[in-house]
Amino acid sequence: METADENQDSSQLKVQSAASLKAFMLKNSTKSNLNLYDHLTQLLIKVMDEQLQNVVDVIEDISHDVKRGLVEDKQSTLRDLPQTTAAELLAEQQRLLFSRPEDADQEDELVETPLPNVSEIGFYLEQAGVGLGREEMQRIFLALKQLVESQALLRCRLWGKILGTESSYIVAEAEYREGEEEEEQITDEAAEEEERETEAQDSEENEMDPLPQSTYKPAPVVPKEAIGTGANKCVYYVCKEPGLPWVKLPPVSPVQITVARHIRKFFTGRLDTPVNSYPPFPGNEANYLRAQIARISAGTQVSPQGFFQAGEEEGDEEDEAPRDSYEVNPDFEGIPVAEMAESLSTWVHHVQHILQQGRCTWVNLAVKPGEDSNEEGEAEEKEEEPDEPEPEVGPPLLTPLSQDAEMFNTPPWSSKMSSTLTSQHAAAVLRSNLWPGAYAYACGKKFENIYVGWGLKYAGEGYSPPVPPPPQKEYPSGPEITEALDPSLEEEQALKEALEEQQAAQEEMEDTDEEEEDDD
Amino acid sequence: MNSDSLYYSLELVAGSGYTLNIEQRAALQTSLVILRKNYKFQRVLYWGKILGLKEDYFIAQGRGEDEMNDKKNLYSFNCMDWFLLPPATDSMIDEVSRAAKGRFTGDPSYVYEHLEIRRQGEGDEAEEEEVVTKVNEESRLAVTVHQIDEEVSVVPRGAFIKSPHGLVQVNRSFGGLSHSEAGKLDNFLHFSKPKNLKKKSILEMGDFESIY
């Protein structure tokens, strides 16, 4: 009996102690709000699920993981949305540069490529201390290759990079294909015809009520140069980053070049930005870019003397037209680099100089085209015959740089060797002081020009924009439009009395005449 | 840029077209380390390059304990032999702004002259005085470097911190700006002494990093 009771008591005691232990285990910790009971439950559940080997050795780590797992779960309610950054988009587009077409590539290696040896150019530019970093240059050259393939160009080279406030332009220079000249001329003529039609319609409406014609005659527009000659000799393509599509720039007109000479504006990086300036620029940023490219090319594209020779077609030296063609001289042997770095006469310009007019070949504007009416034409010819404008002449092609004019007390070019320590293998580097950013290098038979800069000419001390012209004189003053004072009241009355007296006197005269007649 | 990270930082800024020859880069890495040891700088930075007509100047800047006040500028032609530039004083800045015109020639002893005729006195007592200001190219170089630093030296927010002693030092726990932060102009600050501090409103002052 007693043992049963004792057993009961001891089992009750055991149950009680178990219950108190469980209650103790269920008590939440003050620090972490967890309790031992739940923790051990989860731990054992995990052990049951995973059934690891040698559990007893890693039990502490499993316990630690369980504790950590609680914390992580609560914080993962917010997730980061993966956003495509601009860098990722660009990388996607640039990936296409590196793809190789699957067509037979062995044929390409035999045919002469229109691309120059790009790695070599990159190497020499790095020696000269100018360039865009190796990876950037490599990407640009791959983009050039893409351009050549997509447009089937004859010859293509990297012209340079023009920096802008929002983004930059990478410029490539290429030669026109033969069919393109006709296409461009057709589009130009179509545009002109449309303009003439609208003008004709306007003039018809005006004949109903003739308004006073203004005597203002705008200065005659200098005609554009034909494509393939002069300032439009090469076609230029631009892109923002290598890998993005190339955009072709329109041909340049002389009025755009003359206005570009007076204004000073940074490029924004978008081709359709309007150019607000005085004198007003005819066109948007694409035209302004093309005009600056034309000016920079004419001023800074140089080559070692003898590399190019004048075209052999022209036999007459009396011909006044400046020669505009040059050919690669097959007998060129290269000038030693030390000479090239020292004297400027070993370098020559191989792009035609742009005259004041804005073209490379001068056009006489005094000769009137047949569009004006005959009367006006005759009158004007008589006026302008005594002073014919003098033809503008620029330095002929292939003039050495020693003849370049100095501006603002700075020599136009600075030259040096790319390395003084290993001068046997150095290249001669030429830097323009008039167009900061224009560089040229020459090493033996190889040479290249590049421009990396903002697209602005050195302006000396400061740039002062041109002021608008004085206001035009109005109509000449004459008696019919000058104001006269209205007569005052006394004067009117005096005049009236005088008139009445005159009338009275006349009547008297008539009366006396009648009387005399009557008498007779 | 820091001489330690020169070899990869140069590639990152090459987008504007100015890079260094590989020979110059190698020479810089060697000479900047020697420079730091000789002058006992904390950090030595390759500051940049100033183009001249005949020669180009390479500029290095050494920083001492206090990054803002303890700066010394040095110049070199071949990235190997460095010469100390004098610190720019206000009178030097005045003289240079009057006399120096045109491009740098590349010869540090070249003297720029400026002739000014001042009239003193009134009316009949007018006396003409010829004031000739002469500046040599070295001072012009020192003043130019100083002015460029004052006006356009820009650092990201959080990169420098003022220690309890009042010294401006590099913040070692600066982890860089995140992608979106780097796109905002507000996160870049001028690295120069405050100008017109007392006239700013309290709202603006809250934007600054440290004011004391």
XYZ file of C-alpha atoms in Angstrom:
732
model
C 0.000 0.000 0.000
C 2.569 2.442 0.944
C 4.620 1.752 -2.100
C 1.622 2.354 -4.301
C 1.021 5.570 -2.502
C 4.659 6.323 -2.645
C 4.674 5.469 -6.256
C 1.710 7.707 -6.827
C 3.336 10.461 -4.869
C 6.625 10.094 -6.621
C 4.970 9.991 -10.014
C 2.896 13.018 -9.070
C 6.040 14.720 -7.926
C 7.678 13.743 -11.197
C 4.758 15.066 -13.162
C 4.794 18.234 -11.164
C 8.479 18.707 -11.637
C 8.075 17.977 -15.374
C 5.283 20.518 -15.594
C 7.321 23.100 -13.773
C 10.285 22.382 -16.031
C 8.082 22.777 -19.058
C 6.679 26.011 -17.700
C 10.193 27.160 -17.050
C 11.151 26.270 -20.607
C 8.167 28.068 -21.999
C 9.130 31.273 -20.279
C 10.140 33.881 -22.871
C 13.595 35.304 -22.633
C 13.673 38.953 -21.746
C 16.306 39.726 -24.419
C 15.133 37.952 -27.523
C 11.523 37.013 -26.811
C 12.216 33.381 -27.654
C 11.733 30.480 -25.319
C 13.734 27.350 -24.918
C 10.786 25.020 -25.483
C 9.983 26.361 -28.936
C 13.611 26.528 -29.857
C 14.244 22.912 -28.938
C 11.092 21.882 -30.785
C 12.223 23.546 -33.975
C 15.703 22.201 -33.574
C 14.456 18.643 -33.271
C 12.059 19.129 -36.192
C 14.976 20.302 -38.282
C 17.067 17.353 -37.237
C 14.174 15.027 -38.112
C 13.777 16.622 -41.536
C 17.372 16.705 -42.524
C 18.657 13.494 -40.966
C 22.295 14.571 -41.094
C 25.138 12.293 -40.203
C 26.974 12.902 -36.960
C 24.277 15.211 -35.791
C 25.629 15.400 -32.269
C 28.835 17.033 -33.525
C 27.085 19.782 -35.458
C 24.156 20.303 -33.137
C 25.451 23.671 -31.929
C 25.687 24.989 -35.480
C 22.198 23.773 -36.275
C 20.916 25.485 -33.169
C 22.646 28.698 -34.261
C 21.148 28.442 -37.754
C 17.670 27.996 -36.368
C 18.048 31.106 -34.293
C 19.330 33.093 -37.230
C 16.600 31.827 -39.501
C 13.985 33.457 -37.305
C 15.533 36.860 -37.676
C 15.980 36.790 -41.440
C 12.423 35.843 -42.172
C 10.984 38.934 -40.624
C 13.043 41.361 -42.681
C 12.611 39.989 -46.152
C 9.197 41.496 -46.757
C 10.748 44.318 -48.818
C 12.696 43.241 -51.871
C 14.801 45.328 -54.225
C 13.314 45.565 -57.672
C 16.046 44.950 -60.191
C 16.161 48.157 -62.191
C 17.895 48.332 -65.499
C 20.491 51.036 -65.151
C 21.738 53.092 -68.046
C 25.020 51.208 -67.915
C 23.221 47.924 -68.510
C 21.337 49.267 -71.508
C 24.527 50.570 -73.050
C 26.284 47.284 -72.418
C 23.511 45.435 -74.245
C 23.890 47.640 -77.267
C 27.624 47.437 -77.245
C 27.526 43.684 -77.129
C 26.479 43.701 -80.772
C 29.785 45.289 -81.670
C 31.595 42.180 -80.681
C 29.457 39.723 -82.592
C 31.121 38.205 -85.598
C 28.956 37.474 -88.675
C 28.743 33.869 -89.661
C 29.282 34.427 -93.383
C 32.515 33.384 -94.907
C 35.054 35.681 -93.350
C 38.070 34.435 -95.172
C 37.172 36.425 -98.242
C 37.324 39.656 -96.286
C 40.915 39.178 -95.395
C 42.004 39.097 -99.019
C 40.068 42.141 -100.163
C 41.349 45.561 -99.194
C 39.250 46.868 -96.393
C 38.187 50.479 -96.344
C 39.158 50.585 -92.687
C 42.643 51.681 -91.755
C 44.800 49.607 -89.429
C 42.936 50.493 -86.290
C 45.140 48.933 -83.665
C 48.171 50.657 -85.045
C 46.470 54.019 -85.014
C 45.376 53.448 -81.433
C 48.946 52.628 -80.466
C 50.429 55.723 -82.039
C 47.762 57.964 -80.578
C 48.543 56.603 -77.153
C 52.217 57.369 -77.723
C 51.285 60.881 -78.672
C 49.369 61.318 -75.434
C 45.996 61.899 -77.035
C 43.125 59.527 -77.321
C 40.246 58.120 -75.433
C 41.695 55.259 -73.502
C 42.335 51.840 -74.957
C 38.982 50.189 -74.386
C 37.056 53.158 -75.704
C 39.183 53.328 -78.854
C 38.688 49.639 -79.454
C 34.942 49.981 -79.203
C 34.975 52.982 -81.508
C 36.909 51.083 -84.119
C 34.504 48.184 -83.966
C 31.668 50.639 -84.417
C 33.479 52.056 -87.456
C 33.671 48.576 -88.891
C 29.921 48.260 -88.416
C 29.391 51.586 -90.186
C 31.504 50.538 -93.139
C 29.629 47.298 -93.528
C 26.171 48.794 -93.194
C 26.757 51.701 -95.567
C 29.203 50.099 -97.989
C 31.553 53.066 -97.867
C 34.631 53.373 -99.978
C 36.919 54.760 -97.363
C 36.345 55.590 -93.747
C 38.420 56.922 -90.881
C 37.895 58.167 -87.383
C 37.782 61.950 -87.464
C 37.602 62.472 -83.731
C 35.319 63.243 -80.837
C 33.497 66.463 -80.093
C 32.548 66.916 -76.448
C 29.204 68.362 -75.467
C 27.504 69.508 -72.285
C 25.081 66.591 -72.062
C 26.755 63.998 -74.214
C 29.454 63.835 -76.872
C 29.677 63.055 -80.557
C 32.017 60.518 -82.103
C 32.623 61.604 -85.689
C 33.644 59.408 -88.602
C 34.716 60.728 -91.981
C 33.945 58.842 -95.165
C 33.939 59.363 -98.887
C 30.761 59.604 -100.852
C 29.758 56.706 -103.005
C 29.054 57.565 -106.620
C 25.290 57.134 -106.582
C 24.787 59.319 -103.551
C 25.637 62.549 -105.282
C 22.640 62.250 -107.556
C 20.346 61.340 -104.712
C 21.336 64.373 -102.688
C 20.930 66.713 -105.638
C 17.491 65.353 -106.406
C 16.279 65.923 -102.874
C 17.722 69.436 -102.890
C 15.987 70.301 -106.156
C 12.695 68.901 -104.969
C 12.891 71.072 -101.871
C 13.626 74.147 -103.976
C 10.682 73.473 -106.274
C 8.343 73.226 -103.352
C 9.556 76.563 -102.065
C 8.999 78.207 -105.428
C 5.458 76.885 -105.639
C 4.505 78.317 -102.270
C 6.055 81.658 -103.191
C 4.078 81.742 -106.447
C 0.842 81.154 -104.584
C 1.611 83.953 -102.151
C 2.392 86.386 -104.929
C -0.913 85.621 -106.653
C -2.844 86.487 -103.539
C -0.959 89.717 -103.150
C -1.905 90.991 -106.582
C -5.490 91.483 -105.422
C -4.516 94.258 -103.034
C -1.094 95.537 -103.928
C 0.692 96.368 -100.736
C 3.601 98.779 -100.854
C 6.660 96.842 -101.935
C 9.610 97.080 -99.612
C 12.842 98.231 -101.112
C 14.862 95.774 -99.012
C 16.886 93.393 -101.103
C 18.530 90.637 -99.090
C 22.135 89.887 -99.913
C 22.383 87.185 -102.568
C 22.743 83.724 -101.125
C 26.018 82.039 -101.860
C 25.246 78.721 -103.529
C 26.212 75.461 -101.881
C 29.162 73.556 -103.151
C 28.483 70.393 -105.060
C 28.826 67.193 -103.149
C 32.252 65.714 -103.531
C 34.017 69.047 -103.912
C 35.289 71.727 -101.600
C 33.843 71.794 -98.126
C 31.483 68.948 -98.977
C 34.196 66.635 -100.106
C 33.606 64.057 -97.387
C 30.505 62.883 -95.641
C 30.422 62.690 -91.883
C 28.595 60.302 -89.593
C 28.133 60.836 -85.862
C 27.060 58.696 -82.980
C 26.838 59.259 -79.251
C 28.455 56.100 -77.999
C 30.058 53.283 -79.951
C 27.345 50.737 -80.552
C 24.537 53.225 -81.004
C 23.346 53.831 -84.590
C 25.292 56.264 -86.775
C 23.530 59.371 -88.063
C 24.565 61.041 -91.299
C 25.170 64.787 -91.196
C 23.728 66.986 -93.981
C 26.099 68.768 -96.391
C 27.225 72.218 -95.315
C 26.303 75.507 -96.996
C 28.552 78.586 -97.157
C 26.193 80.788 -95.150
C 26.349 78.275 -92.299
C 30.128 78.498 -92.281
C 30.157 82.292 -92.284
C 27.699 82.465 -89.384
C 29.550 79.736 -87.476
C 32.632 81.966 -87.656
C 30.851 84.625 -85.602
C 29.153 82.593 -82.912
C 30.587 80.613 -80.049
C 28.388 77.896 -78.614
C 28.934 74.613 -76.906
C 27.312 71.493 -78.283
C 24.617 69.856 -76.182
C 24.799 66.374 -77.629
C 21.392 66.265 -79.222
C 21.344 66.816 -82.952
C 17.986 68.548 -83.143
C 18.675 71.283 -80.586
C 18.025 74.738 -82.055
C 21.005 77.072 -82.080
C 19.919 80.413 -80.619
C 22.471 83.020 -81.424
C 23.085 86.381 -82.995
C 23.695 86.435 -85.991
C 20.947 83.832 -86.276
C 22.277 80.471 -87.336
C 20.369 78.912 -90.239
C 19.825 75.420 -89.004
C 19.938 73.293 -85.898
C 22.762 71.670 -84.046
C 23.385 69.091 -86.775
C 24.174 71.904 -89.240
C 26.303 73.765 -86.706
C 28.223 70.568 -85.990
C 28.821 70.017 -89.691
C 30.000 73.592 -90.151
C 32.484 73.323 -87.277
C 33.741 69.985 -88.584
C 34.318 71.612 -91.977
C 36.246 74.500 -90.402
C 38.358 72.237 -88.236
C 39.179 69.939 -91.131
C 40.189 72.843 -93.334
C 42.375 74.296 -90.619
C 44.053 71.322 -89.050
C 44.173 68.287 -91.330
C 47.834 67.952 -92.171
C 50.159 65.336 -93.592
C 53.876 64.974 -94.098
C 55.124 66.778 -97.147
C 55.336 64.509 -100.120
C 52.782 62.000 -98.928
C 50.203 63.519 -101.245
C 50.951 65.004 -104.603
C 48.770 67.151 -106.817
C 46.443 65.365 -109.200
C 48.051 64.718 -112.541
C 45.008 65.593 -114.632
C 45.657 69.297 -114.731
C 48.250 70.149 -117.336
C 47.703 73.903 -117.545
C 49.314 75.846 -114.783
C 47.684 79.026 -115.981
C 44.359 77.737 -114.799
C 43.283 79.971 -111.941
C 40.961 77.443 -110.375
C 42.683 76.033 -107.286
C 43.480 72.381 -107.578
C 41.318 70.325 -105.312
C 42.455 66.813 -105.974
C 45.403 64.998 -104.591
C 46.683 61.496 -104.840
C 48.787 59.357 -102.636
C 52.354 59.556 -103.751
C 53.665 56.043 -104.301
C 57.278 57.186 -104.111
C 57.013 58.713 -100.678
C 59.782 57.447 -98.465
C 59.127 59.100 -95.195
C 60.867 61.982 -93.516
C 62.986 61.375 -90.407
C 61.014 62.001 -87.261
C 63.468 64.503 -85.796
C 63.042 66.754 -88.803
C 59.306 66.513 -88.643
C 59.244 67.523 -85.010
C 61.490 70.514 -85.547
C 60.400 72.322 -88.640
C 56.878 73.097 -89.678
C 57.664 73.127 -93.378
C 57.723 69.352 -93.456
C 53.972 69.285 -92.888
C 51.357 70.374 -95.427
C 47.621 70.920 -95.393
C 45.759 68.437 -97.497
C 42.287 69.910 -97.116
C 41.305 73.028 -98.998
C 41.190 76.306 -97.176
C 37.731 77.829 -96.779
C 37.532 81.374 -98.149
C 35.767 84.353 -96.565
C 32.749 83.548 -98.658
C 32.279 80.192 -96.980
C 33.244 78.068 -99.947
C 36.503 76.681 -101.212
C 36.080 77.933 -104.795
C 35.081 81.528 -105.239
C 31.777 82.408 -106.886
C 31.146 85.827 -108.398
C 27.785 86.959 -107.044
C 27.582 90.084 -109.206
C 26.423 88.050 -112.174
C 22.646 87.941 -111.774
C 20.808 84.694 -112.420
C 17.907 84.907 -114.912
C 15.126 84.817 -112.323
C 14.702 88.574 -111.848
C 12.603 90.608 -114.251
C 14.480 92.177 -117.107
C 14.065 95.780 -116.045
C 15.588 95.264 -112.647
C 18.303 93.161 -114.124
C 19.393 95.808 -116.544
C 19.377 98.571 -113.987
C 21.473 96.564 -111.560
C 23.974 95.433 -114.079
C 24.639 99.011 -115.007
C 25.209 99.882 -111.365
C 27.513 97.061 -110.532
C 29.729 96.973 -113.540
C 32.151 99.616 -112.325
C 32.901 97.789 -109.016
C 33.153 94.097 -109.522
C 34.069 92.283 -106.355
C 37.559 90.951 -106.376
C 37.924 87.220 -106.448
C 38.934 85.736 -103.115
C 41.997 83.616 -103.187
C 43.123 81.265 -100.494
C 46.385 79.415 -100.085
C 46.542 76.562 -102.592
C 46.297 72.950 -101.512
C 49.390 71.297 -100.093
C 50.927 74.454 -98.622
C 53.366 73.859 -95.801
C 52.429 74.848 -92.273
C 55.230 77.346 -91.971
C 53.002 79.681 -93.947
C 50.143 79.558 -91.463
C 49.314 82.935 -90.012
C 49.876 83.664 -86.346
C 46.882 84.759 -84.331
C 46.849 86.456 -80.938
C 50.624 86.294 -80.615
C 50.722 82.534 -80.444
C 52.376 80.360 -83.043
C 49.703 78.293 -84.751
C 51.328 74.918 -84.092
C 53.430 73.271 -81.390
C 55.430 70.200 -82.200
C 57.470 67.736 -80.245
C 58.604 64.157 -80.134
C 56.451 61.653 -78.348
C 59.348 60.388 -76.282
C 62.734 61.854 -75.534
C 64.175 58.781 -73.904
C 63.715 56.412 -76.831
C 63.861 58.853 -79.684
C 64.771 56.244 -82.272
C 61.262 54.878 -82.257
C 59.333 57.968 -81.301
C 56.739 59.698 -83.400
C 56.525 63.402 -84.157
C 53.442 64.977 -82.612
C 51.909 68.198 -83.830
C 49.387 70.118 -81.775
C 47.291 73.003 -83.029
C 47.107 76.154 -80.921
C 44.279 77.702 -82.902
C 41.943 74.754 -82.571
C 42.735 73.290 -79.145
C 42.301 69.556 -79.396
C 43.579 68.969 -82.917
C 46.551 66.616 -83.053
C 48.555 64.954 -85.781
C 51.319 62.397 -85.533
C 53.763 61.029 -88.078
C 56.182 58.166 -87.847
C 57.966 57.273 -91.049
C 55.334 56.575 -93.649
C 52.419 56.497 -91.276
C 50.512 59.509 -90.139
C 47.062 60.351 -88.834
C 45.010 63.332 -87.695
C 42.527 63.388 -84.877
C 40.448 65.980 -83.078
C 39.252 65.565 -79.492
C 37.834 68.737 -78.071
C 34.891 71.058 -77.658
C 34.689 72.210 -81.257
C 35.604 75.850 -80.569
C 38.409 77.975 -81.935
C 40.883 79.777 -79.702
C 39.454 83.244 -79.247
C 42.324 85.061 -77.637
C 41.556 87.036 -74.532
C 37.808 86.987 -74.569
C 34.918 86.578 -76.911
C 32.654 89.543 -77.484
C 29.561 88.647 -79.502
C 28.814 90.779 -82.568
C 26.364 93.637 -81.979
C 23.253 93.984 -84.113
C 23.501 96.504 -86.968
C 22.213 100.093 -86.505
C 18.499 100.445 -87.258
C 17.700 101.177 -90.888
C 16.685 104.656 -91.952
C 12.979 105.105 -92.475
C 11.342 106.980 -95.328
C 13.052 110.239 -96.360
C 11.371 113.303 -94.894
C 9.750 115.692 -97.360
C 7.149 118.394 -97.338
C 4.196 116.098 -97.917
C 4.796 114.165 -94.721
C 6.288 116.767 -92.422
C 3.776 118.047 -89.970
C 2.786 121.654 -90.192
C 1.036 123.603 -87.484
C -2.688 124.053 -88.042
C -3.583 127.750 -88.410
C -5.000 129.288 -85.240
C -8.468 130.871 -84.990
C -7.308 134.473 -85.458
C -5.388 133.588 -88.542
C -8.382 131.800 -90.009
C -10.617 134.765 -89.352
C -8.097 137.146 -90.786
C -7.884 134.982 -93.892
C -11.644 134.855 -94.152
C -11.936 138.620 -93.933
C -9.257 139.023 -96.520
C -11.093 136.677 -98.853
C -14.376 138.513 -98.303
C -12.710 141.805 -99.070
C -11.329 140.336 -102.239
C -14.717 139.084 -103.266
C -16.339 142.387 -102.472
C -13.689 144.160 -104.475
C -14.292 141.803 -107.388
C -18.024 142.351 -107.298
C -17.511 146.059 -107.293
C -15.272 145.711 -110.265
C -17.882 143.698 -112.104
C -20.610 146.136 -111.227
C -18.582 149.048 -112.503
C -17.801 147.088 -115.673
C -21.476 146.416 -116.213
C -22.307 150.016 -115.597
C -19.687 151.080 -118.099
C -21.076 148.659 -120.645
C -24.509 149.901 -119.979
C -23.295 153.402 -120.462
C -21.807 152.441 -123.775
C 44.444 61.339 -58.436
C 46.188 59.339 -55.803
C 49.561 57.993 -56.779
C 48.563 54.560 -55.543
C 45.611 54.273 -57.883
C 47.144 56.131 -60.806
C 47.422 53.228 -63.185
C 43.727 52.520 -63.384
C 42.288 55.947 -62.659
C 43.856 57.436 -65.762
C 41.821 55.179 -68.030
C 38.614 56.368 -66.421
C 39.170 60.039 -67.189
C 40.389 59.480 -70.724
C 37.010 60.338 -72.223
C 37.925 63.993 -72.656
C 40.859 63.168 -74.847
C 43.762 63.834 -72.547
C 45.753 60.764 -71.699
C 49.326 60.221 -70.737
C 51.988 58.506 -72.695
C 52.925 55.115 -71.281
C 56.414 56.467 -70.651
C 55.053 59.374 -68.637
C 52.785 57.085 -66.680
C 55.634 54.832 -65.689
C 57.815 57.791 -64.766
C 55.027 59.251 -62.651
C 54.517 56.096 -60.688
C 58.176 55.999 -59.793
C 58.755 59.639 -59.088
C 55.621 60.246 -57.049
C 56.622 57.573 -54.590
C 60.066 59.129 -54.202
C 58.494 62.557 -53.838
C 56.278 61.380 -51.042
C 59.220 59.981 -49.144
C 61.388 63.079 -49.590
C 58.822 65.674 -48.619
C 57.104 63.457 -46.033
C 53.629 63.943 -47.445
C 50.677 61.911 -46.230
C 49.323 61.541 -49.726
C 50.702 62.718 -53.013
C 48.342 63.300 -55.916
C 48.911 63.733 -59.607
C 47.052 67.010 -60.055
C 47.151 67.366 -63.814
C 48.854 68.867 -66.804
C 48.975 72.451 -68.027
C 49.705 72.826 -71.725
C 52.236 75.392 -72.825
C 53.455 76.446 -76.233
C 56.851 74.840 -76.076
C 56.625 72.579 -73.070
C 53.857 71.169 -70.912
C 53.868 71.331 -67.137
C 52.966 68.288 -65.067
C 51.634 69.270 -61.652
C 51.677 67.163 -58.510
C 50.162 68.062 -55.174
C 51.270 66.777 -51.814
C 48.921 66.738 -48.857
C 49.995 66.824 -45.232
C 48.000 66.182 -42.077
C 45.236 68.637 -42.854
C 44.000 68.047 -46.380
C 42.633 71.508 -46.890
C 45.315 73.757 -45.477
C 48.449 71.719 -45.880
C 48.863 71.569 -49.629
C 52.066 71.927 -51.607
C 52.228 72.097 -55.386
C 55.120 70.919 -57.516
C 55.768 71.038 -61.236
C 57.905 69.068 -63.626
C 58.637 68.776 -67.335
C 59.553 65.134 -67.592
C 57.608 63.626 -64.665
C 60.877 62.864 -62.930
C 62.413 66.055 -61.562
C 59.995 68.089 -59.502
C 60.273 71.727 -58.462
C 58.311 73.333 -55.648
C 55.897 76.110 -56.524
C 55.580 79.076 -54.179
C 52.271 79.327 -52.312
C 49.881 81.830 -53.856
C 49.395 85.021 -51.848
C 46.769 87.681 -52.507
C 49.283 90.156 -53.863
C 50.589 87.543 -56.254
C 47.071 86.840 -57.455
C 46.546 90.553 -58.114
C 49.745 90.902 -60.068
C 49.113 87.836 -62.173
C 45.582 88.828 -63.047
C 46.872 92.165 -64.292
C 49.938 91.119 -66.166
C 49.594 87.604 -67.492
C 47.892 87.222 -70.831
C 47.801 84.593 -73.512
C 48.993 81.049 -73.300
C 51.663 79.592 -71.081
C 54.964 79.540 -72.935
C 56.588 76.606 -71.202
C 59.523 78.514 -69.773
C 59.171 79.155 -66.033
C 61.481 82.142 -66.080
C 59.602 83.970 -68.815
C 58.464 87.388 -67.613
C 55.097 88.907 -68.463
C 55.052 92.668 -68.451
C 52.134 95.016 -68.184
C 52.400 98.735 -68.560
C 49.795 100.955 -66.935
C 49.784 104.710 -66.930
C 48.081 106.138 -63.906
C 47.164 109.715 -63.438
C 47.386 111.123 -59.986
C 46.108 114.482 -58.895
C 43.415 116.581 -60.516
C 43.357 119.006 -63.369
C 46.590 120.859 -63.888
C 48.419 118.930 -61.257
C 48.009 115.676 -63.115
C 51.084 113.540 -62.835
C 51.520 110.563 -65.051
C 52.995 107.569 -63.440
C 54.030 104.518 -65.323
C 53.339 101.403 -63.365
C 54.983 98.315 -64.718
C 53.814 94.989 -63.360
C 56.139 92.104 -63.963
C 55.240 88.532 -63.269
C 57.226 85.478 -64.104
C 55.653 82.330 -65.367
C 56.337 80.363 -62.216
C 54.119 82.678 -60.148
C 51.494 82.561 -62.866
C 51.580 78.788 -62.661
C 51.269 78.831 -58.856
C 48.339 81.241 -58.976
C 46.600 79.281 -61.732
C 46.837 76.000 -59.845
C 45.597 77.680 -56.691
C 42.643 79.295 -58.424
C 41.613 76.119 -60.184
C 41.678 74.303 -56.853
C 39.627 77.012 -55.174
C 36.968 77.122 -57.830
C 36.489 73.624 -59.146
C 37.960 71.137 -56.708
C 35.014 68.830 -56.093
C 34.682 65.852 -53.760
C 31.794 63.475 -53.122
C 29.770 63.970 -49.970
C 31.202 61.987 -47.124
C 34.669 61.510 -48.503
C 36.339 63.906 -46.107
C 35.660 64.335 -42.447
C 36.775 66.840 -39.862
C 38.562 65.246 -36.948
C 38.017 66.471 -33.394
C 41.313 68.370 -33.653
C 39.911 70.426 -36.487
C 41.892 68.707 -39.228
C 40.196 67.772 -42.473
C 41.054 64.177 -43.261
C 40.083 61.376 -45.594
C 37.110 59.468 -44.267
C 38.245 55.876 -44.031
C 34.734 54.499 -43.763
C 33.545 56.170 -46.963
C 32.144 53.452 -49.171
C 31.512 55.495 -52.281
C 28.268 56.961 -53.579
C 25.600 54.593 -54.845
C 24.494 54.707 -58.451
C 21.466 56.896 -57.851
C 23.289 59.173 -55.436
C 26.073 59.823 -57.891
C 23.552 61.145 -60.381
C 22.540 64.036 -58.151
C 24.633 67.165 -58.160
C 23.848 67.829 -54.503
C 26.131 65.053 -53.433
C 29.259 66.757 -54.715
C 30.835 69.517 -52.690
C 33.499 72.135 -53.256
C 36.674 71.315 -51.413
C 37.558 74.796 -50.207
C 37.149 77.083 -47.247
C 33.654 78.495 -46.788
C 32.958 81.918 -48.231
C 30.283 84.206 -46.775
C 29.460 81.675 -44.124
C 27.685 84.030 -41.762
C 25.301 85.283 -44.399
C 23.785 81.931 -45.213
C 20.415 80.964 -43.807
C 20.128 78.184 -41.275
C 18.302 76.077 -43.822
C 21.282 76.118 -46.145
C 23.708 75.470 -43.335
C 21.940 72.216 -42.557
C 23.015 71.002 -45.950
C 26.704 71.306 -45.272
C 28.795 68.475 -44.007
C 30.465 70.107 -41.048
C 30.520 73.711 -40.076
C 32.655 74.149 -36.996
